[in-house]
Coordinates of C-alpha atoms in Angstrom, one line a residue:
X1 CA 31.5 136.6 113.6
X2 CA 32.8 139.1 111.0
X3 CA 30.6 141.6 109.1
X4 CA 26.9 139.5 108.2
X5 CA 27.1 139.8 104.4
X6 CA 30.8 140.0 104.4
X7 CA 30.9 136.5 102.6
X8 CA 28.9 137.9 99.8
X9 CA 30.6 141.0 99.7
X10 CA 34.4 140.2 99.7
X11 CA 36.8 137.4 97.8
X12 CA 38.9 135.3 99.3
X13 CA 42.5 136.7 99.2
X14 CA 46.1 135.4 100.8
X15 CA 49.5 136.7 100.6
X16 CA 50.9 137.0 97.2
X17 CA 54.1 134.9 96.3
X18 CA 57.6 136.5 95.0
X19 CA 57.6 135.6 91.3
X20 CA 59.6 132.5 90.7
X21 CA 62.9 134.2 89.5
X22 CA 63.2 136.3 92.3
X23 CA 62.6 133.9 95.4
X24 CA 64.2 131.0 94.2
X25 CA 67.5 133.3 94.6
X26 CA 68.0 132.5 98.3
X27 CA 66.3 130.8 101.5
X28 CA 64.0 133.7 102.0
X29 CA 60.3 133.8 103.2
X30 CA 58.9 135.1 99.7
X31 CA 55.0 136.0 101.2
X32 CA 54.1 140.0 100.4
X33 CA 52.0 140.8 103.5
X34 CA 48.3 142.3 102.7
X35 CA 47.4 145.7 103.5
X36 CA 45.1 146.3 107.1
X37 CA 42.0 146.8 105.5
X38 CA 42.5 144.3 103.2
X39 CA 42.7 142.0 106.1
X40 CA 40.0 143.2 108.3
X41 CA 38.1 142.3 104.8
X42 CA 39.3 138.4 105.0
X43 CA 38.0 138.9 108.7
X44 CA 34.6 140.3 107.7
X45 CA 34.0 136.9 105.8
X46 CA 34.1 134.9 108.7
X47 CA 30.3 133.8 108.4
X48 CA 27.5 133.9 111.3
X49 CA 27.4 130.2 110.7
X50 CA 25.4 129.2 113.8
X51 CA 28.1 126.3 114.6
X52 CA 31.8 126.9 113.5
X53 CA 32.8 123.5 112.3
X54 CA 36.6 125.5 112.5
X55 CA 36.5 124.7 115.8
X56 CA 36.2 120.8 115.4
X57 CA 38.8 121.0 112.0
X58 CA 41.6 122.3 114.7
X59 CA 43.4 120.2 116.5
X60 CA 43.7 123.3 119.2
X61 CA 40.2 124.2 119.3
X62 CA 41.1 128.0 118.3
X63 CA 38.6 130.4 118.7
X64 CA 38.5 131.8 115.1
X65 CA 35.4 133.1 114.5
X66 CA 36.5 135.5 117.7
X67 CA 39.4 136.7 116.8
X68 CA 38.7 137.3 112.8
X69 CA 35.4 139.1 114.3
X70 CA 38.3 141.1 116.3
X71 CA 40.5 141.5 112.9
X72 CA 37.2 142.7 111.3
X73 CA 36.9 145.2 113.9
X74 CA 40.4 146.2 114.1
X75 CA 40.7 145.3 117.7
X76 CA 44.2 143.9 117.0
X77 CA 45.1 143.1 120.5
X78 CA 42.0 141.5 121.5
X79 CA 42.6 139.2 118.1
X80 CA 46.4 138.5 119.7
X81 CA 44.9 137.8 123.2
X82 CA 41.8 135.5 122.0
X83 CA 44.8 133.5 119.6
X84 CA 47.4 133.1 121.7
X85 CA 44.7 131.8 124.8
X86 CA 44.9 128.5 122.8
X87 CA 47.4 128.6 120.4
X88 CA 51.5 128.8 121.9
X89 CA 53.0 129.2 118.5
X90 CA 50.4 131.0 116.0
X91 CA 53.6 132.5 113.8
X92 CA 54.5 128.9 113.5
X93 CA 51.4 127.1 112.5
X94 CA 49.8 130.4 110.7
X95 CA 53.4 129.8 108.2
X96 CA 53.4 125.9 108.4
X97 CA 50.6 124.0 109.3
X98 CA 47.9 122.8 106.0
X99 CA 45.1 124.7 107.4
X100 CA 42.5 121.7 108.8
X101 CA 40.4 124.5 110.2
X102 CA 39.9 125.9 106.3
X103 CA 38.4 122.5 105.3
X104 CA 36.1 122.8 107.5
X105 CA 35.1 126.1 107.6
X106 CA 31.0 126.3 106.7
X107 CA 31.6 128.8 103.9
X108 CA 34.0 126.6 102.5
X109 CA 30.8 123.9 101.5
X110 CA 30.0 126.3 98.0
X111 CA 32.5 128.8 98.1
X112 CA 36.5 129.8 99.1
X113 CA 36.8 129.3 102.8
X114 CA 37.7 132.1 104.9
X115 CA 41.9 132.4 105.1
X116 CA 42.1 131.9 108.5
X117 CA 45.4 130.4 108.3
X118 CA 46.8 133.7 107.1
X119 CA 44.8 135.9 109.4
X120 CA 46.4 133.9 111.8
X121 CA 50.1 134.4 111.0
X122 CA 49.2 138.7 110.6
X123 CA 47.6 138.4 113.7
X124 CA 50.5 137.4 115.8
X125 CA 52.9 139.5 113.2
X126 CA 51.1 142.5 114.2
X127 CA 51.3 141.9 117.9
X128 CA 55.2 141.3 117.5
X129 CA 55.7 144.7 116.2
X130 CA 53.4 146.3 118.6
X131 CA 55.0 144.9 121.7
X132 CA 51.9 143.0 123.0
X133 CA 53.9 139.9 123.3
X134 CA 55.7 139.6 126.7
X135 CA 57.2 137.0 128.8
X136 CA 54.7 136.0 131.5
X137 CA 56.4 134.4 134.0
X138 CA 54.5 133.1 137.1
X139 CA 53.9 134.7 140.4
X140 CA 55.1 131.9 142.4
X141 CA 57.3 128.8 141.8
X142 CA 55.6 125.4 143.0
X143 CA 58.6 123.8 143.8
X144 CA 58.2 121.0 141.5
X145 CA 60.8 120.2 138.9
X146 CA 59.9 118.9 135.0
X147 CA 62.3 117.7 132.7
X148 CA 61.4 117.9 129.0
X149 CA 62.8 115.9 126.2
X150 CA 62.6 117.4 122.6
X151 CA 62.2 121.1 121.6
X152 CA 60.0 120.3 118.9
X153 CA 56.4 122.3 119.2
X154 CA 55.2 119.9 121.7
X155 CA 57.9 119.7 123.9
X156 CA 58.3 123.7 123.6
X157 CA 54.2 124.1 124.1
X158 CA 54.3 121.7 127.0
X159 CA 57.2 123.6 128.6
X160 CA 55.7 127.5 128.3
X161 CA 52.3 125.8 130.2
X162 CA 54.3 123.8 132.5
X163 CA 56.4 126.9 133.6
X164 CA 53.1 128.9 133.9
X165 CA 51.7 126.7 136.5
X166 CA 54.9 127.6 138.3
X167 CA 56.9 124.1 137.9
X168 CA 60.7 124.6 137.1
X169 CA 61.4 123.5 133.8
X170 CA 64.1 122.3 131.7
X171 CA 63.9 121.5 128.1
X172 CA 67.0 119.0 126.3
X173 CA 67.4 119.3 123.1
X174 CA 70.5 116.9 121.3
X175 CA 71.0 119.1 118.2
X176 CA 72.7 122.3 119.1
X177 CA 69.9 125.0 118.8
X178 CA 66.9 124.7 120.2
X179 CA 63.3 123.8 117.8
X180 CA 63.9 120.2 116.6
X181 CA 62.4 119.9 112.8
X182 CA 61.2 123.2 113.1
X183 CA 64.7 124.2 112.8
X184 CA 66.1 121.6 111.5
X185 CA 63.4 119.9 109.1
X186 CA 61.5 122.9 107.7
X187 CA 63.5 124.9 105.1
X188 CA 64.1 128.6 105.9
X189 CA 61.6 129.7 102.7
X190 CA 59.1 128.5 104.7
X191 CA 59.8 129.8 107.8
X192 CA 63.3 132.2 108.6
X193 CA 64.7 130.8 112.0
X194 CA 64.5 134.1 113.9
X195 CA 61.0 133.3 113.7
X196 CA 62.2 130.8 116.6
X197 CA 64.8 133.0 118.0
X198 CA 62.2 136.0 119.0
X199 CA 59.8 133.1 120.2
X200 CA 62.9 131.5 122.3
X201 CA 63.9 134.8 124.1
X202 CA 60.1 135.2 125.5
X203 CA 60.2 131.4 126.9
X204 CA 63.7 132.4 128.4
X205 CA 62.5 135.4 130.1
X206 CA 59.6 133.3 131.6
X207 CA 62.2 131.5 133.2
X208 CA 62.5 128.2 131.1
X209 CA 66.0 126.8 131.2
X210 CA 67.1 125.0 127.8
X211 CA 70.1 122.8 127.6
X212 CA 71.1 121.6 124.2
X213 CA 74.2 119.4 122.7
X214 CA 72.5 116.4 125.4
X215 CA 71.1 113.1 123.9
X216 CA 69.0 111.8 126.5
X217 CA 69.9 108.4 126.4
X218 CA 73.4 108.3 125.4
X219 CA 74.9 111.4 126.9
X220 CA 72.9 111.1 130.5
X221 CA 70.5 108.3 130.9
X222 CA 66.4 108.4 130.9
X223 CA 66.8 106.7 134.4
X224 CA 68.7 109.6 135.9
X225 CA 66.5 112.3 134.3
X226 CA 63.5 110.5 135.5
X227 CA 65.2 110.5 139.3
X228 CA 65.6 114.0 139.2
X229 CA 62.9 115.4 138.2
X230 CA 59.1 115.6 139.7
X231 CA 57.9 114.5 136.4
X232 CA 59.5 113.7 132.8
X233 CA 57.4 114.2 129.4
X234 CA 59.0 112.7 126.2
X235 CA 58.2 115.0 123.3
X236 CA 61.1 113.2 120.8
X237 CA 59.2 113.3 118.2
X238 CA 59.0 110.2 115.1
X239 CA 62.5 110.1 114.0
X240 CA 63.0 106.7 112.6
X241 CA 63.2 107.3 108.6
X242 CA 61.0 104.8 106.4
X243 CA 63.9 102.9 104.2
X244 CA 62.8 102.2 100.0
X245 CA 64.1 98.2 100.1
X246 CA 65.2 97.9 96.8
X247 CA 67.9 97.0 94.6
X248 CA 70.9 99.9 94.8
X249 CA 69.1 101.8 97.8
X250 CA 72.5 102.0 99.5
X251 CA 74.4 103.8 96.5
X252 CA 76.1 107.5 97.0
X253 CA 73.5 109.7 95.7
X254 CA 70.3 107.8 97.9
X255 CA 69.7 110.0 99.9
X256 CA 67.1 110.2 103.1
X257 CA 65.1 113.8 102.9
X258 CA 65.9 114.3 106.8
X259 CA 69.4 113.8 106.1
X260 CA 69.1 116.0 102.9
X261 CA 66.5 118.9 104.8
X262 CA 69.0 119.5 108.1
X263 CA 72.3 119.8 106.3
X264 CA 71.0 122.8 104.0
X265 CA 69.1 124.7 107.1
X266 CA 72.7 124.5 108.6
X267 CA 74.5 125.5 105.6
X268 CA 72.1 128.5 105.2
X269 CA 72.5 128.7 109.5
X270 CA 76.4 128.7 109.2
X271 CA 76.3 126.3 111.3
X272 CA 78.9 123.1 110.6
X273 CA 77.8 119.8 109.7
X274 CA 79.6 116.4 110.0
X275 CA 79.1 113.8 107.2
X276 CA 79.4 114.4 102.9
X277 CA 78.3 117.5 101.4
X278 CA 75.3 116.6 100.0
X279 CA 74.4 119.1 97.1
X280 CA 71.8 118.9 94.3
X281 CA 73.6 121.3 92.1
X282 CA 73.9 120.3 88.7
X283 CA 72.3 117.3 89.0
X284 CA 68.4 115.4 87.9
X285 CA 67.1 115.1 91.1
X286 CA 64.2 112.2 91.8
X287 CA 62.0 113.3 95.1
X288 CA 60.3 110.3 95.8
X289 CA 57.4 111.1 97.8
X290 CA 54.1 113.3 97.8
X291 CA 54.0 114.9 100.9
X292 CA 55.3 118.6 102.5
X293 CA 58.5 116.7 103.0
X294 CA 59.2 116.0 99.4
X295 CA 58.0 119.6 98.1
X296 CA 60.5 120.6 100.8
X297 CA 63.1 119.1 99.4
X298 CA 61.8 120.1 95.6
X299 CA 62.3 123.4 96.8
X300 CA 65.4 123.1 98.3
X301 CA 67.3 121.6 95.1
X302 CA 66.0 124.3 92.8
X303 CA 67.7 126.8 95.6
X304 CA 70.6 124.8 95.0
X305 CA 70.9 124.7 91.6
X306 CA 69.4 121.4 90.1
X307 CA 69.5 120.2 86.6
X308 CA 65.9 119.3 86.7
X309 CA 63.4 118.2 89.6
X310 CA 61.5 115.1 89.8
X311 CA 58.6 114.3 91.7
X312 CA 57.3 110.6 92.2
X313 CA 54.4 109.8 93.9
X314 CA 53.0 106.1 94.1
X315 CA 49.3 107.2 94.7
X316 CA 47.1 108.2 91.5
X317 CA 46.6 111.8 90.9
X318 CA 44.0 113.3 93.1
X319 CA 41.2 115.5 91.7
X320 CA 41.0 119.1 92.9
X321 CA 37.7 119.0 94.2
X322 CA 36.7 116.7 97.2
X323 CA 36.9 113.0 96.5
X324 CA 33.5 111.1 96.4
X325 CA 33.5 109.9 100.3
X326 CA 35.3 112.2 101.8
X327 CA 32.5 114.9 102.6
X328 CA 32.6 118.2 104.4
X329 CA 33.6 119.1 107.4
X330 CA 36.1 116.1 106.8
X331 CA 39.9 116.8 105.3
X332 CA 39.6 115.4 102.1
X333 CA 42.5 113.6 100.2
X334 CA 42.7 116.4 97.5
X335 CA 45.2 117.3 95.0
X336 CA 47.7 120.3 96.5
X337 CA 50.3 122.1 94.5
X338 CA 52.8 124.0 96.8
X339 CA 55.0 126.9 96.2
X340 CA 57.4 124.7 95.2
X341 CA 56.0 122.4 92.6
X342 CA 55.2 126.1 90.7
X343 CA 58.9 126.3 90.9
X344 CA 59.5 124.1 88.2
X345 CA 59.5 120.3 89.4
X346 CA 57.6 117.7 87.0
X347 CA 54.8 115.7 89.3
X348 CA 54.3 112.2 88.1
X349 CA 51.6 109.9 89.6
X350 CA 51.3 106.5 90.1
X351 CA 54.3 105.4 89.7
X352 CA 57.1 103.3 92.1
X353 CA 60.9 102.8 91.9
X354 CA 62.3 99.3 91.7
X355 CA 65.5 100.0 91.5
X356 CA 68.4 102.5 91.7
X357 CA 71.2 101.7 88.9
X358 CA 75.0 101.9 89.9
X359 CA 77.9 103.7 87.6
X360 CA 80.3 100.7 88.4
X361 CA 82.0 103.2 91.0
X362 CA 79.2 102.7 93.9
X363 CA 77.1 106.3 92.7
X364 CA 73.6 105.7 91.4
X365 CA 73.1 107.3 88.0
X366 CA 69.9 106.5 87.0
X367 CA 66.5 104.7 88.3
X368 CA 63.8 101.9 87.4
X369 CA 60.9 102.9 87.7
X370 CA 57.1 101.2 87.1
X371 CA 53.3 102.4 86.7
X372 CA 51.3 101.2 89.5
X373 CA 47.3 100.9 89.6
X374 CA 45.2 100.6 92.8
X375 CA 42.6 97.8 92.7
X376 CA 40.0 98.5 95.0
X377 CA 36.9 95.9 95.9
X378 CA 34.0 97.0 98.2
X379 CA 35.1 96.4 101.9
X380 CA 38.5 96.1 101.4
X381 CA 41.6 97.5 101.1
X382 CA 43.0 98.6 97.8
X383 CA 45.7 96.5 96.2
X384 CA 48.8 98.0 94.3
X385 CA 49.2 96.4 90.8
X386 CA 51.8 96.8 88.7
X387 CA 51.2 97.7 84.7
X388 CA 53.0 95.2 82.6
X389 CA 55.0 96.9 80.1
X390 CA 55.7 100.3 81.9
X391 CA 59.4 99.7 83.2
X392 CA 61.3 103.7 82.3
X393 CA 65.0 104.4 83.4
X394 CA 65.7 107.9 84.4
X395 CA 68.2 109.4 84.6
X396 CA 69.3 110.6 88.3
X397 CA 72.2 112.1 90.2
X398 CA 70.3 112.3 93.4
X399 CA 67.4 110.2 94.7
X400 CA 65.8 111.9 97.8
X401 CA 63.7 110.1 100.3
X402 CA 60.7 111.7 101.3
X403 CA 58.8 108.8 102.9
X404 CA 57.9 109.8 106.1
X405 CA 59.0 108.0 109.3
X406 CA 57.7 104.5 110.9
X407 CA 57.8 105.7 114.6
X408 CA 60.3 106.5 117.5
X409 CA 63.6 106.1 118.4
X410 CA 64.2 103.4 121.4
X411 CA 66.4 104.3 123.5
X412 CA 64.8 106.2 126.1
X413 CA 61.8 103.5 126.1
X414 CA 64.3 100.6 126.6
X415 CA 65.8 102.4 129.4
X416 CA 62.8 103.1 131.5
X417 CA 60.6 100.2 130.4
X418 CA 57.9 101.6 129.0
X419 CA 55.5 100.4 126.4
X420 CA 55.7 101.0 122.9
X421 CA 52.8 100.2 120.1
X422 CA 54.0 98.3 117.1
X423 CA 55.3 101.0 115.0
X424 CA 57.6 102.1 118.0
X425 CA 55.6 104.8 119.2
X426 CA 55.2 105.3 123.1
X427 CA 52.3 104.1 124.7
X428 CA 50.3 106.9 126.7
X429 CA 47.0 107.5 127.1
X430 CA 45.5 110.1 125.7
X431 CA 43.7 110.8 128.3
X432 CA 46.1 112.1 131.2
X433 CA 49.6 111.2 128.5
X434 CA 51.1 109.4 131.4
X435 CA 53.3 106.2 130.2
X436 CA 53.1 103.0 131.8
X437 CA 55.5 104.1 134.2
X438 CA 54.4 106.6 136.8
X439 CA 55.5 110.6 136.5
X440 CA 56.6 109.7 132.8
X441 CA 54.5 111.6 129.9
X442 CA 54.3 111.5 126.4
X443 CA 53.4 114.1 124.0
X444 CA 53.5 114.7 120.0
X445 CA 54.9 112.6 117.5
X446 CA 56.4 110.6 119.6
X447 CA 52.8 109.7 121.0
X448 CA 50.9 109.6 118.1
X449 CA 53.0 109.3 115.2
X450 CA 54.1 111.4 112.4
X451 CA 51.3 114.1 112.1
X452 CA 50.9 117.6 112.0
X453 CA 52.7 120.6 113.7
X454 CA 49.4 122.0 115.2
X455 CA 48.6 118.4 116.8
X456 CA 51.8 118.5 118.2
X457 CA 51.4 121.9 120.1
X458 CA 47.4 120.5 121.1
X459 CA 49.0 117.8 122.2
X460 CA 52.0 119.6 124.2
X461 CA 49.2 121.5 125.8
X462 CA 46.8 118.7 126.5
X463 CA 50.1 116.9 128.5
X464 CA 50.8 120.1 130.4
X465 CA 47.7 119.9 132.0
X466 CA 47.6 116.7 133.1
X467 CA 51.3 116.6 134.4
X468 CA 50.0 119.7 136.2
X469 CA 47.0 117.5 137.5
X470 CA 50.1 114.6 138.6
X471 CA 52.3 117.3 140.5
X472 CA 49.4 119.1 142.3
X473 CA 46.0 117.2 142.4
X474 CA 44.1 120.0 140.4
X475 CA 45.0 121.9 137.4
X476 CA 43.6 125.5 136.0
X477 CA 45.8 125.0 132.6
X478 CA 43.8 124.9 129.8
X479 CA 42.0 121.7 128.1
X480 CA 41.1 121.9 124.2
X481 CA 39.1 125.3 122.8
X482 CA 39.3 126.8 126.5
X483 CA 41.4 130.0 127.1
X484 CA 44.7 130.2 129.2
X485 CA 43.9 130.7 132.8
X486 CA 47.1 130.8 135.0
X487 CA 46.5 128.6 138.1
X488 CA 49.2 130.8 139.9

């Protein structure tokens, strides 16, 4: 596990940021890359901790104190093996996912954690240049056929183990390209799309078969698909936008983030959209929302040009350390300031809109907005308040939506009968991911909500296996934390 007194020895280091100025230019990834041995001195920190709480923090069960011990070591193809045995995508989740595994990383209890996340993403990097990462197509086909929906991470991790095992399998995708809100959703500062491409051109060569432009649904029906195929997973993702019901919320210039997010990764894509230009250039632009969707989209406008950047979140500002009741090895609810709130967006706290104010000619130009308090009693759920007296207008060109998503779309559900939970997500047991219809799976968002990108590759795995288990009676795919053992 890294060097023994490498903790004591060595600070905690990441990659470096672009100044401001500079990235803020164009859609660029603006990381500067840290030397080899500075690396292998991030890896040397990884702790002989006795029991690597990492392990429980990922949703994948990756095997980090192996492969930084390998980093340390400068066995950089053993680290690439050992990664990629559980993890499909590391140059996706070492760019994009928040880092669970850092939170609860033992050293992080009185120090600065060990940057696995970055190790990660140099890990994979390295073995991309190097070569180390071929298609491995399987020795034999099965002869059973799996169609899956979505080519988000989970339906992209459940394909790659599905056509492993030897199953023939085709991934739809209705947008044009393949990647779903990796491509579509996540702007290219944070991750450049040949990132997806190079990743794409391995799955072809294992033999997957993608076939985009095709709403499943509307342009061929769940029915058929599910007639055709051996087995069908649904990896759709939560696509259903939470709405802000309030006066003016259907004015020119409110504006949903995932309508906002896609039509500026095409622009930058060259590739054409249909609807209004939406543009945040010369104009005060309210985000309203917290999350990594709404510094996204603070991110975005600056690229664009804004006047000035507004954040609004309704919760109260977070401390920086962890909250009282949230202990270690538990992700705490702590304050985090992204690349792009440093790039000049003003944060404000506790606060929600009422209302969006109209110009006379149907445009919003300006908001309502009012402090909020929570209440909170022992046993039960805080209560918002509003503050008496607090009512601001602001001025605003462009209100974007950042409010995350309240479950699934319907279609495909309706069509084959399957269960949903209140919130519109798909019933399936997470326990084999099988619907209540036989030979029908479930896997990511679409499953278990609106979550993170590495629970949607655990959970694209997890499937895999257990569709595996459906076609053939026994499975050798991998479960959680175990390595990739081809059953073929």
């Amino acid at each position: 596990m890294g060097k023994i007194t490498g903790f004591m020895e060595f600070d905690r280091k990441v990659e470096p940021y672009t100044p401001v100025k500079e990235r803020i230019k164009n859609y660029k990834e603006f990381t500067e890359p840290l030397k080899e041995g500075e690396l292998k001195k991030q890896g040397a920190r990884c702790m002989d901790c006795g029991i690597p709480f990492c392990h429980s923090g990922c949703p994948l069960g990756n095997l980090i104190p192996d492969f930084n011990d390998a980093v340390y070591r400068g066995k950089w193809e053993k680290a690439a093996k050992i990664l990629h045995s559980t993890n499909n995508f590391p140059e996706f989740t070492g760019r994009l996912c928040p880092a669970p595994c850092e939170e609860a990383c033992v050293l992080g209890i009185n120090e600065d954690p060990v940057s696995i996340e970055n190790i990660e993403k140099n890990i994979v990097e390295i073995a991309f240049d190097k070569g180390w990462i071929t298609p491995q197509a399987p020795a034999k086909r099965t002869g059973k056929k799996v169609a899956v929906v979505g080519s988000g991470p989970a339906g992209l991790a459940a394909a790659q183990q599905l056509n492993r095992a030897g199953h023939s399998v085709t991934v739809f995708e209705r947008d044009e390209k393949i990647g779903g809100l990796l491509r579509y959703g996540i702007p290219d500062f944070k991750m450049e799309k040949h990132i997806i491409d190079r990743r794409l051109e391995v799955l072809k060569a294992e033999g997957i078969v993608f076939k985009t432009g095709i709403d499943v649904g509307k342009d061929i029906t769940a029915t058929e698909l599910k007639d055709t195929f051996d087995a069908l997973v649904l990896c759709g993702g939560a696509t259903v936008k939470r709405q802000l019901p309030i006066p003016g919320s259907d004015l020119n210039g409110v504006v949903q983030a995932m309508d906002f997010l896609p039509q500026n990764n095409r622009k930058v894509d060259g590739i054409p959209f249909s609807g209004e230009d939406i543009s945040a250039k010369g104009k005060n632009v309210v985000v309203i929302g917290g999350g990594d969707t709404g510094s996204d989209c603070i991110g975005t406008s600056i690229r664009q040009g804004a006047k000035s950047v507004t954040n609004f979140e309704i919760m109260p500002k977070a401390t920086t350390e962890r909250p009282e009741g949230q202990p270690w090895p538990f992700w705490p609810m702590r304050l985090r300031t992204s690349s792009s709130h440093k790039e000049g967006a003003d944060r404000v706290f506790s606060i929600s809109t009422k209302e969006f104010v109209d110009d006379g000619k149907g445009n919003l130009k300006s908001l309502v907005t009012v402090e909020v308090e929570w209440i909170k009693e022992p046993g039960k759920r805080p209560i918002l308040k509003e503050v008496e007296g607090t009512e601001k207008k602001w001025d605003c060109d462009l209100a974007l939506l950042a409010l995350g998503f309240t479950g699934s779309e319907t279609s495909i559900a309706n069509q084959l009968g399957l269960q949903m939970d209140p919130r519109t997500n798909i019933k399936a047991s997470a326990k084999d991911y099988m619907s209540n219809v036989p030979g029908v799976f479930v896997a990511g968002d679409q499953r278990r909500g609106q979550s993170l990108i590495v629970w949607a590759i655990s959970e694209g795995r997890q499937a895999a296996h257990h569709i595996d288990t459906y076609l053939m009676g026994i499975s050798n795919l991998p479960l959680k934390g175990e390595g990739d053992l081809p059953r073929i």
